[in-house]
């Protein structure tokens, strides 16, 4: 099973166009979106190319491949225009023998500082901070793909999960970091 994982798109059409290019190049089974899809939020400046209507059209074109969770900037009106469910606070996917717990990371009990109880060999996938992370803590992988549009660590990014391995990548597809359970 192969996933492209992205978060914090914030309605930035140029960033989502790059993400769509990467999705086409990576050819995943599913795309996991970890929230903050259309709106930039009151704490962020407008991202370059802010055009939520363009972004929703690009996302809707691949709706059947998307598994998404709600971010702190997502609202019920977003669900009215998106053709895939996006209002769940969390979702779980089983792949390659591992539980992947998807959440945006802004809610208590569902973030790296206050993680849900997960079995060893699971992964907690979050966004929210706009900072990339790939780290194992007590048998759980903490994975944050960073942000495609408003990175707060210097570079826009996404992640890939394939063959039990997570890879953090630039929006050009260059590998930044790889890791799996017991391989940090």
Short mmCIF file of N, CA and C in Angstrom, two decimals:
data_model
loop_
_atom_site.label_atom_id
_atom_site.label_comp_id
_atom_site.label_asym_id
_atom_site.label_seq_id
_atom_site.Cartn_x
_atom_site.Cartn_y
_atom_site.Cartn_z
N UNK A 1 0.85 -1.17 0.00
CA UNK A 1 0.00 0.00 0.00
C UNK A 1 0.90 1.24 0.00
N UNK A 2 0.56 2.19 -0.83
CA UNK A 2 1.35 3.42 -0.92
C UNK A 2 0.43 4.61 -0.70
N UNK A 3 0.88 5.54 0.16
CA UNK A 3 0.14 6.76 0.45
C UNK A 3 1.01 7.99 0.21
N UNK A 4 0.43 9.03 -0.35
CA UNK A 4 1.01 10.37 -0.29
C UNK A 4 0.29 11.06 0.86
N UNK A 5 1.04 11.72 1.72
CA UNK A 5 0.50 12.36 2.92
C UNK A 5 0.83 13.84 2.86
N UNK A 6 -0.19 14.69 3.03
CA UNK A 6 0.04 16.14 2.98
C UNK A 6 -0.85 16.82 4.00
N UNK A 7 -0.43 18.00 4.40
CA UNK A 7 -1.19 18.77 5.37
C UNK A 7 -1.01 20.26 5.10
N UNK A 8 -1.94 21.00 5.67
CA UNK A 8 -1.83 22.46 5.68
C UNK A 8 -1.66 23.04 4.28
N UNK A 9 -2.63 22.73 3.42
CA UNK A 9 -2.66 23.25 2.06
C UNK A 9 -3.09 24.71 2.05
N UNK A 10 -3.97 25.07 2.94
CA UNK A 10 -4.42 26.45 3.17
C UNK A 10 -4.87 27.19 1.92
N UNK A 11 -5.50 26.49 0.99
CA UNK A 11 -6.09 27.16 -0.17
C UNK A 11 -5.11 27.72 -1.17
N UNK A 12 -3.85 27.32 -1.11
CA UNK A 12 -2.81 27.85 -2.00
C UNK A 12 -2.77 27.04 -3.30
N UNK A 13 -3.32 27.59 -4.36
CA UNK A 13 -3.42 26.86 -5.63
C UNK A 13 -2.06 26.45 -6.21
N UNK A 14 -1.03 27.31 -6.24
CA UNK A 14 0.26 26.86 -6.80
C UNK A 14 0.84 25.67 -6.03
N UNK A 15 0.72 25.69 -4.71
CA UNK A 15 1.23 24.59 -3.89
C UNK A 15 0.46 23.31 -4.16
N UNK A 16 -0.85 23.42 -4.31
CA UNK A 16 -1.66 22.23 -4.57
C UNK A 16 -1.42 21.71 -5.99
N UNK A 17 -1.17 22.58 -6.94
CA UNK A 17 -0.80 22.12 -8.29
C UNK A 17 0.48 21.27 -8.21
N UNK A 18 1.47 21.74 -7.44
CA UNK A 18 2.70 20.96 -7.25
C UNK A 18 2.40 19.63 -6.57
N UNK A 19 1.53 19.68 -5.57
CA UNK A 19 1.17 18.45 -4.87
C UNK A 19 0.50 17.47 -5.84
N UNK A 20 -0.40 17.95 -6.67
CA UNK A 20 -1.06 17.08 -7.66
C UNK A 20 -0.01 16.47 -8.60
N UNK A 21 0.97 17.25 -9.01
CA UNK A 21 2.05 16.72 -9.85
C UNK A 21 2.80 15.60 -9.13
N UNK A 22 3.07 15.82 -7.84
CA UNK A 22 3.78 14.81 -7.05
C UNK A 22 2.92 13.56 -6.89
N UNK A 23 1.61 13.75 -6.69
CA UNK A 23 0.70 12.61 -6.57
C UNK A 23 0.71 11.80 -7.86
N UNK A 24 0.66 12.49 -8.99
CA UNK A 24 0.72 11.78 -10.28
C UNK A 24 2.04 11.03 -10.43
N UNK A 25 3.14 11.65 -10.02
CA UNK A 25 4.46 11.00 -10.14
C UNK A 25 4.60 9.83 -9.17
N UNK A 26 4.08 9.98 -7.96
CA UNK A 26 4.21 8.94 -6.93
C UNK A 26 3.24 7.78 -7.17
N UNK A 27 2.09 8.06 -7.78
CA UNK A 27 1.06 7.07 -8.07
C UNK A 27 0.65 6.26 -6.84
N UNK A 28 0.16 6.94 -5.80
CA UNK A 28 -0.23 6.23 -4.57
C UNK A 28 -1.60 5.56 -4.71
N UNK A 29 -1.86 4.64 -3.79
CA UNK A 29 -3.19 4.04 -3.71
C UNK A 29 -4.19 5.05 -3.15
N UNK A 30 -3.75 5.83 -2.17
CA UNK A 30 -4.59 6.85 -1.53
C UNK A 30 -3.76 8.08 -1.18
N UNK A 31 -4.47 9.19 -1.02
CA UNK A 31 -3.87 10.44 -0.57
C UNK A 31 -4.45 10.74 0.81
N UNK A 32 -3.59 10.90 1.79
CA UNK A 32 -4.01 11.19 3.16
C UNK A 32 -3.80 12.68 3.41
N UNK A 33 -4.91 13.41 3.65
CA UNK A 33 -4.84 14.85 3.90
C UNK A 33 -5.15 15.10 5.37
N UNK A 34 -4.22 15.77 6.04
CA UNK A 34 -4.28 15.94 7.49
C UNK A 34 -4.83 17.29 7.92
N UNK A 35 -5.70 17.89 7.11
CA UNK A 35 -6.43 19.08 7.53
C UNK A 35 -5.87 20.39 7.02
N UNK A 36 -6.66 21.44 7.27
CA UNK A 36 -6.41 22.81 6.83
C UNK A 36 -6.25 22.85 5.30
N UNK A 37 -7.36 22.53 4.64
CA UNK A 37 -7.33 22.35 3.19
C UNK A 37 -7.59 23.63 2.41
N UNK A 38 -8.63 24.39 2.76
CA UNK A 38 -9.05 25.50 1.90
C UNK A 38 -8.80 26.89 2.48
N UNK A 39 -8.86 27.05 3.78
CA UNK A 39 -8.79 28.37 4.40
C UNK A 39 -7.41 28.60 5.00
N UNK A 40 -6.93 29.83 4.93
CA UNK A 40 -5.58 30.13 5.43
C UNK A 40 -5.54 30.31 6.94
N UNK A 41 -6.65 30.62 7.55
CA UNK A 41 -6.70 30.78 9.01
C UNK A 41 -6.31 32.17 9.44
N UNK A 42 -6.81 32.62 10.59
CA UNK A 42 -6.57 33.98 11.05
C UNK A 42 -5.14 34.25 11.54
N UNK A 43 -4.39 33.19 11.83
CA UNK A 43 -3.02 33.39 12.32
C UNK A 43 -2.00 33.43 11.20
N UNK A 44 -2.41 33.05 10.00
CA UNK A 44 -1.48 32.99 8.87
C UNK A 44 -1.74 34.12 7.89
N UNK A 45 -0.68 34.61 7.27
CA UNK A 45 -0.85 35.53 6.15
C UNK A 45 -1.42 34.74 4.99
N UNK A 46 -2.01 35.44 4.04
CA UNK A 46 -2.50 34.77 2.84
C UNK A 46 -1.33 34.07 2.15
N UNK A 47 -1.48 32.79 1.84
CA UNK A 47 -0.40 32.12 1.12
C UNK A 47 -0.37 32.57 -0.33
N UNK A 48 0.78 32.39 -0.96
CA UNK A 48 0.92 32.73 -2.37
C UNK A 48 -0.12 31.97 -3.19
N UNK A 49 -0.82 32.68 -4.04
CA UNK A 49 -1.80 32.04 -4.92
C UNK A 49 -3.03 31.55 -4.20
N UNK A 50 -3.44 32.23 -3.13
CA UNK A 50 -4.61 31.81 -2.37
C UNK A 50 -5.84 31.81 -3.28
N UNK A 51 -6.38 30.64 -3.53
CA UNK A 51 -7.52 30.47 -4.43
C UNK A 51 -8.26 29.19 -4.05
N UNK A 52 -9.03 29.23 -2.96
CA UNK A 52 -9.68 28.01 -2.48
C UNK A 52 -10.58 27.33 -3.50
N UNK A 53 -11.23 28.09 -4.38
CA UNK A 53 -12.08 27.45 -5.39
C UNK A 53 -11.25 26.62 -6.36
N UNK A 54 -10.07 27.09 -6.71
CA UNK A 54 -9.18 26.29 -7.57
C UNK A 54 -8.71 25.04 -6.84
N UNK A 55 -8.38 25.20 -5.56
CA UNK A 55 -7.91 24.08 -4.76
C UNK A 55 -9.00 23.02 -4.64
N UNK A 56 -10.23 23.44 -4.34
CA UNK A 56 -11.28 22.43 -4.18
C UNK A 56 -11.53 21.70 -5.49
N UNK A 57 -11.41 22.36 -6.63
CA UNK A 57 -11.58 21.68 -7.91
C UNK A 57 -10.49 20.62 -8.11
N UNK A 58 -9.25 20.95 -7.75
CA UNK A 58 -8.16 19.98 -7.89
C UNK A 58 -8.35 18.80 -6.95
N UNK A 59 -8.77 19.08 -5.72
CA UNK A 59 -8.99 17.99 -4.76
C UNK A 59 -10.19 17.14 -5.17
N UNK A 60 -11.27 17.77 -5.59
CA UNK A 60 -12.46 17.01 -6.00
C UNK A 60 -12.17 16.10 -7.18
N UNK A 61 -11.23 16.48 -8.03
CA UNK A 61 -10.87 15.65 -9.19
C UNK A 61 -10.27 14.32 -8.77
N UNK A 62 -9.77 14.23 -7.54
CA UNK A 62 -9.20 12.96 -7.04
C UNK A 62 -9.89 12.50 -5.77
N UNK A 63 -11.13 12.90 -5.59
CA UNK A 63 -11.88 12.63 -4.36
C UNK A 63 -11.92 11.15 -3.99
N UNK A 64 -12.00 10.27 -4.95
CA UNK A 64 -12.11 8.85 -4.65
C UNK A 64 -10.84 8.27 -4.03
N UNK A 65 -9.75 8.99 -4.13
CA UNK A 65 -8.46 8.51 -3.57
C UNK A 65 -8.12 9.17 -2.24
N UNK A 66 -8.94 10.13 -1.78
CA UNK A 66 -8.59 10.93 -0.61
C UNK A 66 -9.22 10.40 0.67
N UNK A 67 -8.41 10.34 1.71
CA UNK A 67 -8.87 10.13 3.08
C UNK A 67 -8.41 11.38 3.83
N UNK A 68 -9.36 12.11 4.41
CA UNK A 68 -9.03 13.41 5.02
C UNK A 68 -9.59 13.52 6.43
N UNK A 69 -8.92 14.33 7.23
CA UNK A 69 -9.40 14.71 8.56
C UNK A 69 -9.49 16.22 8.64
N UNK A 70 -10.23 16.69 9.63
CA UNK A 70 -10.49 18.12 9.81
C UNK A 70 -9.33 18.79 10.53
N UNK A 71 -8.95 19.96 10.03
CA UNK A 71 -7.97 20.79 10.71
C UNK A 71 -8.66 21.92 11.44
N UNK A 72 -7.90 22.69 12.19
CA UNK A 72 -8.48 23.79 12.95
C UNK A 72 -8.99 24.91 12.06
N UNK A 73 -8.59 24.97 10.81
CA UNK A 73 -9.08 25.99 9.87
C UNK A 73 -10.19 25.47 8.96
N UNK A 74 -10.58 24.22 9.11
CA UNK A 74 -11.63 23.65 8.27
C UNK A 74 -12.99 23.85 8.94
N UNK A 75 -14.02 24.05 8.12
CA UNK A 75 -15.36 24.30 8.64
C UNK A 75 -16.39 23.51 7.86
N UNK A 76 -17.61 23.50 8.40
CA UNK A 76 -18.68 22.75 7.74
C UNK A 76 -18.92 23.22 6.31
N UNK A 77 -18.69 24.48 6.04
CA UNK A 77 -18.88 24.97 4.67
C UNK A 77 -17.91 24.29 3.70
N UNK A 78 -16.74 23.91 4.19
CA UNK A 78 -15.78 23.18 3.35
C UNK A 78 -16.37 21.84 2.91
N UNK A 79 -17.06 21.17 3.83
CA UNK A 79 -17.66 19.89 3.49
C UNK A 79 -18.75 20.06 2.43
N UNK A 80 -19.37 21.22 2.39
CA UNK A 80 -20.41 21.47 1.39
C UNK A 80 -19.87 21.51 -0.03
N UNK A 81 -18.58 21.85 -0.19
CA UNK A 81 -18.01 21.99 -1.53
C UNK A 81 -17.03 20.88 -1.89
N UNK A 82 -16.58 20.11 -0.91
CA UNK A 82 -15.64 19.03 -1.18
C UNK A 82 -16.41 17.72 -1.36
N UNK A 83 -15.97 16.91 -2.30
CA UNK A 83 -16.64 15.67 -2.66
C UNK A 83 -16.14 14.45 -1.89
N UNK A 84 -15.46 14.67 -0.78
CA UNK A 84 -14.97 13.57 0.07
C UNK A 84 -15.16 14.01 1.52
N UNK A 85 -15.33 13.07 2.44
CA UNK A 85 -15.50 13.44 3.85
C UNK A 85 -14.24 14.13 4.39
N UNK A 86 -14.45 15.22 5.13
CA UNK A 86 -13.30 15.96 5.66
C UNK A 86 -13.55 16.52 7.07
N UNK A 87 -14.60 16.08 7.75
CA UNK A 87 -14.94 16.67 9.03
C UNK A 87 -14.63 15.79 10.24
N UNK A 88 -14.07 14.62 10.06
CA UNK A 88 -13.72 13.77 11.19
C UNK A 88 -12.46 14.31 11.86
N UNK A 89 -12.45 14.26 13.18
CA UNK A 89 -11.27 14.72 13.93
C UNK A 89 -10.10 13.76 13.76
N UNK A 90 -10.39 12.50 13.49
CA UNK A 90 -9.33 11.53 13.27
C UNK A 90 -9.85 10.39 12.41
N UNK A 91 -8.93 9.64 11.85
CA UNK A 91 -9.24 8.46 11.06
C UNK A 91 -8.11 7.46 11.28
N UNK A 92 -8.40 6.22 11.02
CA UNK A 92 -7.37 5.20 11.13
C UNK A 92 -7.33 4.36 9.86
N UNK A 93 -6.11 4.06 9.46
CA UNK A 93 -5.87 3.25 8.27
C UNK A 93 -4.91 2.14 8.68
N UNK A 94 -5.16 0.93 8.21
CA UNK A 94 -4.24 -0.17 8.44
C UNK A 94 -3.50 -0.43 7.14
N UNK A 95 -2.18 -0.46 7.22
CA UNK A 95 -1.37 -0.68 6.02
C UNK A 95 -0.07 -1.37 6.39
N UNK A 96 0.29 -2.34 5.61
CA UNK A 96 1.56 -3.07 5.81
C UNK A 96 1.70 -3.56 7.25
N UNK A 97 0.58 -3.95 7.88
CA UNK A 97 0.62 -4.47 9.24
C UNK A 97 0.70 -3.42 10.32
N UNK A 98 0.51 -2.14 9.97
CA UNK A 98 0.62 -1.05 10.95
C UNK A 98 -0.66 -0.22 10.99
N UNK A 99 -0.97 0.27 12.16
CA UNK A 99 -2.07 1.21 12.33
C UNK A 99 -1.54 2.62 12.13
N UNK A 100 -2.14 3.35 11.20
CA UNK A 100 -1.79 4.76 10.99
C UNK A 100 -2.96 5.58 11.51
N UNK A 101 -2.71 6.39 12.51
CA UNK A 101 -3.73 7.24 13.13
C UNK A 101 -3.56 8.65 12.56
N UNK A 102 -4.57 9.11 11.82
CA UNK A 102 -4.53 10.41 11.15
C UNK A 102 -5.30 11.44 11.96
N UNK A 103 -4.71 12.58 12.19
CA UNK A 103 -5.37 13.69 12.87
C UNK A 103 -4.62 14.96 12.50
N UNK A 104 -5.27 16.09 12.67
CA UNK A 104 -4.57 17.33 12.35
C UNK A 104 -3.51 17.65 13.40
N UNK A 105 -3.83 17.41 14.65
CA UNK A 105 -2.85 17.62 15.72
C UNK A 105 -3.14 18.81 16.60
N UNK A 106 -4.30 19.40 16.47
CA UNK A 106 -4.62 20.59 17.26
C UNK A 106 -5.49 20.30 18.48
N UNK A 107 -6.02 19.10 18.60
CA UNK A 107 -6.94 18.77 19.68
C UNK A 107 -6.24 18.03 20.81
N UNK A 108 -6.61 18.31 22.05
CA UNK A 108 -6.05 17.56 23.18
C UNK A 108 -6.35 16.06 23.03
N UNK A 109 -5.38 15.25 23.36
CA UNK A 109 -5.53 13.81 23.25
C UNK A 109 -5.32 13.28 21.84
N UNK A 110 -5.02 14.16 20.92
CA UNK A 110 -4.83 13.77 19.52
C UNK A 110 -3.71 14.58 18.89
N UNK A 111 -2.62 14.75 19.64
CA UNK A 111 -1.47 15.47 19.12
C UNK A 111 -0.20 14.89 19.72
N UNK A 112 0.94 15.21 19.18
CA UNK A 112 2.18 14.61 19.68
C UNK A 112 2.48 14.91 21.15
N UNK A 113 2.06 16.05 21.66
CA UNK A 113 2.31 16.38 23.06
C UNK A 113 1.34 15.68 24.01
N UNK A 114 0.21 15.23 23.49
CA UNK A 114 -0.81 14.54 24.27
C UNK A 114 -1.41 13.48 23.35
N UNK A 115 -0.61 12.46 23.06
CA UNK A 115 -0.96 11.47 22.04
C UNK A 115 -2.03 10.50 22.52
N UNK A 116 -2.83 10.01 21.57
CA UNK A 116 -3.78 8.96 21.92
C UNK A 116 -3.03 7.68 22.24
N UNK A 117 -3.66 6.79 22.95
CA UNK A 117 -3.06 5.49 23.24
C UNK A 117 -3.12 4.64 21.97
N UNK A 118 -1.95 4.29 21.49
CA UNK A 118 -1.83 3.49 20.27
C UNK A 118 -0.93 2.30 20.56
N UNK A 119 -1.16 1.18 19.90
CA UNK A 119 -0.26 0.03 20.11
C UNK A 119 1.12 0.29 19.51
N UNK A 120 2.13 -0.33 20.10
CA UNK A 120 3.48 -0.23 19.54
C UNK A 120 3.43 -0.68 18.09
N UNK A 121 4.20 -0.02 17.26
CA UNK A 121 4.20 -0.32 15.83
C UNK A 121 3.19 0.50 15.06
N UNK A 122 2.56 1.46 15.73
CA UNK A 122 1.61 2.37 15.07
C UNK A 122 2.33 3.65 14.68
N UNK A 123 1.62 4.49 13.95
CA UNK A 123 2.15 5.81 13.59
C UNK A 123 1.07 6.85 13.86
N UNK A 124 1.47 7.97 14.43
CA UNK A 124 0.60 9.12 14.63
C UNK A 124 0.96 10.15 13.57
N UNK A 125 0.04 10.36 12.63
CA UNK A 125 0.26 11.31 11.54
C UNK A 125 -0.48 12.60 11.85
N UNK A 126 0.25 13.70 11.94
CA UNK A 126 -0.33 15.00 12.26
C UNK A 126 0.23 16.07 11.34
N UNK A 127 -0.47 17.18 11.29
CA UNK A 127 0.01 18.37 10.62
C UNK A 127 0.07 19.48 11.65
N UNK A 128 -0.61 20.57 11.38
CA UNK A 128 -0.86 21.70 12.28
C UNK A 128 0.34 22.60 12.53
N UNK A 129 1.50 22.05 12.84
CA UNK A 129 2.65 22.89 13.20
C UNK A 129 3.37 23.44 11.97
N UNK A 130 3.14 22.86 10.81
CA UNK A 130 3.83 23.24 9.56
C UNK A 130 5.32 22.94 9.64
N UNK A 131 5.69 22.03 10.52
CA UNK A 131 7.09 21.64 10.72
C UNK A 131 7.20 20.13 10.54
N UNK A 132 8.10 19.71 9.67
CA UNK A 132 8.30 18.29 9.39
C UNK A 132 8.81 17.55 10.62
N UNK A 133 8.34 16.29 10.75
CA UNK A 133 8.81 15.46 11.86
C UNK A 133 8.72 14.00 11.44
N UNK A 134 9.74 13.24 11.76
CA UNK A 134 9.76 11.80 11.58
C UNK A 134 10.63 11.24 12.70
N UNK A 135 9.95 10.77 13.76
CA UNK A 135 10.66 10.39 14.97
C UNK A 135 9.90 9.27 15.67
N UNK A 136 10.62 8.28 16.16
CA UNK A 136 10.00 7.20 16.92
C UNK A 136 10.09 7.51 18.41
N UNK A 137 8.96 7.38 19.09
CA UNK A 137 8.89 7.59 20.53
C UNK A 137 8.14 6.41 21.14
N UNK A 138 8.83 5.61 21.94
CA UNK A 138 8.23 4.46 22.62
C UNK A 138 7.48 3.54 21.66
N UNK A 139 8.09 3.25 20.51
CA UNK A 139 7.52 2.32 19.56
C UNK A 139 6.47 2.89 18.63
N UNK A 140 6.17 4.19 18.78
CA UNK A 140 5.19 4.88 17.92
C UNK A 140 5.96 5.86 17.05
N UNK A 141 5.68 5.85 15.75
CA UNK A 141 6.29 6.83 14.85
C UNK A 141 5.43 8.09 14.85
N UNK A 142 6.04 9.22 15.06
CA UNK A 142 5.38 10.51 14.96
C UNK A 142 5.80 11.10 13.61
N UNK A 143 4.81 11.32 12.74
CA UNK A 143 5.08 11.77 11.38
C UNK A 143 4.28 13.04 11.12
N UNK A 144 4.97 14.08 10.72
CA UNK A 144 4.34 15.33 10.28
C UNK A 144 4.96 15.66 8.93
N UNK A 145 4.13 15.71 7.87
CA UNK A 145 4.68 15.99 6.54
C UNK A 145 5.08 17.44 6.32
N UNK A 146 4.86 18.31 7.31
CA UNK A 146 5.10 19.74 7.13
C UNK A 146 3.92 20.35 6.39
N UNK A 147 4.15 21.46 5.75
CA UNK A 147 3.09 22.16 5.03
C UNK A 147 3.46 22.30 3.56
N UNK A 148 2.46 22.14 2.70
CA UNK A 148 2.69 22.34 1.27
C UNK A 148 2.73 23.82 0.91
N UNK A 149 2.14 24.68 1.77
CA UNK A 149 1.92 26.07 1.37
C UNK A 149 2.55 27.12 2.28
N UNK A 150 2.56 26.87 3.57
CA UNK A 150 3.08 27.86 4.53
C UNK A 150 4.05 27.14 5.48
N UNK A 151 5.19 26.68 4.96
CA UNK A 151 6.11 25.95 5.83
C UNK A 151 6.71 26.88 6.89
N UNK A 152 6.84 26.35 8.08
CA UNK A 152 7.45 27.12 9.17
C UNK A 152 8.82 26.56 9.54
N UNK A 153 9.36 25.72 8.65
CA UNK A 153 10.69 25.17 8.85
C UNK A 153 11.57 25.34 7.62
N UNK A 154 11.16 26.25 6.73
CA UNK A 154 12.03 26.59 5.61
C UNK A 154 11.71 25.98 4.27
N UNK A 155 10.96 24.85 4.23
CA UNK A 155 10.69 24.25 2.93
C UNK A 155 9.33 23.56 2.91
N UNK A 156 8.59 23.78 1.83
CA UNK A 156 7.31 23.11 1.62
C UNK A 156 7.57 21.63 1.39
N UNK A 157 6.64 20.78 1.86
CA UNK A 157 6.93 19.35 1.83
C UNK A 157 5.67 18.50 1.91
N UNK A 158 5.87 17.21 1.70
CA UNK A 158 4.84 16.19 1.85
C UNK A 158 5.56 14.92 2.29
N UNK A 159 4.81 13.84 2.50
CA UNK A 159 5.42 12.57 2.89
C UNK A 159 4.83 11.45 2.05
N UNK A 160 5.57 10.34 2.03
CA UNK A 160 5.13 9.12 1.35
C UNK A 160 5.28 7.97 2.34
N UNK A 161 4.30 7.06 2.34
CA UNK A 161 4.40 5.81 3.10
C UNK A 161 4.32 4.67 2.10
N UNK A 162 5.33 3.81 2.11
CA UNK A 162 5.35 2.64 1.23
C UNK A 162 6.29 1.60 1.81
N UNK A 163 5.85 0.34 1.80
CA UNK A 163 6.67 -0.78 2.29
C UNK A 163 7.20 -0.51 3.69
N UNK A 164 6.32 -0.08 4.58
CA UNK A 164 6.62 0.18 5.99
C UNK A 164 7.60 1.34 6.21
N UNK A 165 7.82 2.16 5.20
CA UNK A 165 8.79 3.25 5.29
C UNK A 165 8.10 4.58 5.03
N UNK A 166 8.39 5.56 5.89
CA UNK A 166 7.94 6.93 5.66
C UNK A 166 9.10 7.71 5.07
N UNK A 167 8.79 8.57 4.10
CA UNK A 167 9.80 9.43 3.49
C UNK A 167 9.25 10.84 3.45
N UNK A 168 9.99 11.78 4.02
CA UNK A 168 9.65 13.20 3.91
C UNK A 168 10.33 13.72 2.65
N UNK A 169 9.55 14.48 1.84
CA UNK A 169 10.07 14.94 0.56
C UNK A 169 9.77 16.41 0.33
N UNK A 170 10.64 17.04 -0.46
CA UNK A 170 10.38 18.41 -0.91
C UNK A 170 9.26 18.34 -1.94
N UNK A 171 8.70 19.49 -2.28
CA UNK A 171 7.65 19.53 -3.29
C UNK A 171 8.19 19.21 -4.69
N UNK A 172 9.48 19.09 -4.81
CA UNK A 172 10.10 18.65 -6.07
C UNK A 172 10.35 17.15 -6.06
N UNK A 173 10.03 16.48 -4.95
CA UNK A 173 10.18 15.04 -4.85
C UNK A 173 11.51 14.57 -4.31
N UNK A 174 12.35 15.49 -3.85
CA UNK A 174 13.66 15.11 -3.31
C UNK A 174 13.50 14.62 -1.87
N UNK A 175 14.16 13.52 -1.55
CA UNK A 175 14.08 12.93 -0.21
C UNK A 175 14.81 13.80 0.80
N UNK A 176 14.11 14.11 1.89
CA UNK A 176 14.70 14.84 3.01
C UNK A 176 15.10 13.90 4.15
N UNK A 177 14.22 12.93 4.43
CA UNK A 177 14.47 11.99 5.53
C UNK A 177 13.61 10.77 5.32
N UNK A 178 14.17 9.61 5.68
CA UNK A 178 13.41 8.36 5.65
C UNK A 178 13.46 7.72 7.03
N UNK A 179 12.42 6.98 7.35
CA UNK A 179 12.43 6.28 8.62
C UNK A 179 11.29 5.30 8.73
N UNK A 180 11.52 4.30 9.58
CA UNK A 180 10.53 3.30 9.89
C UNK A 180 10.70 2.91 11.35
N UNK A 181 9.88 2.00 11.81
CA UNK A 181 9.99 1.57 13.18
C UNK A 181 11.34 0.92 13.40
N UNK A 182 12.07 1.39 14.41
CA UNK A 182 13.39 0.85 14.71
C UNK A 182 14.50 1.28 13.77
N UNK A 183 14.22 2.24 12.87
CA UNK A 183 15.23 2.69 11.89
C UNK A 183 15.35 4.19 11.86
N UNK A 184 15.56 4.81 12.97
CA UNK A 184 15.63 6.27 13.00
C UNK A 184 17.06 6.73 12.91
#
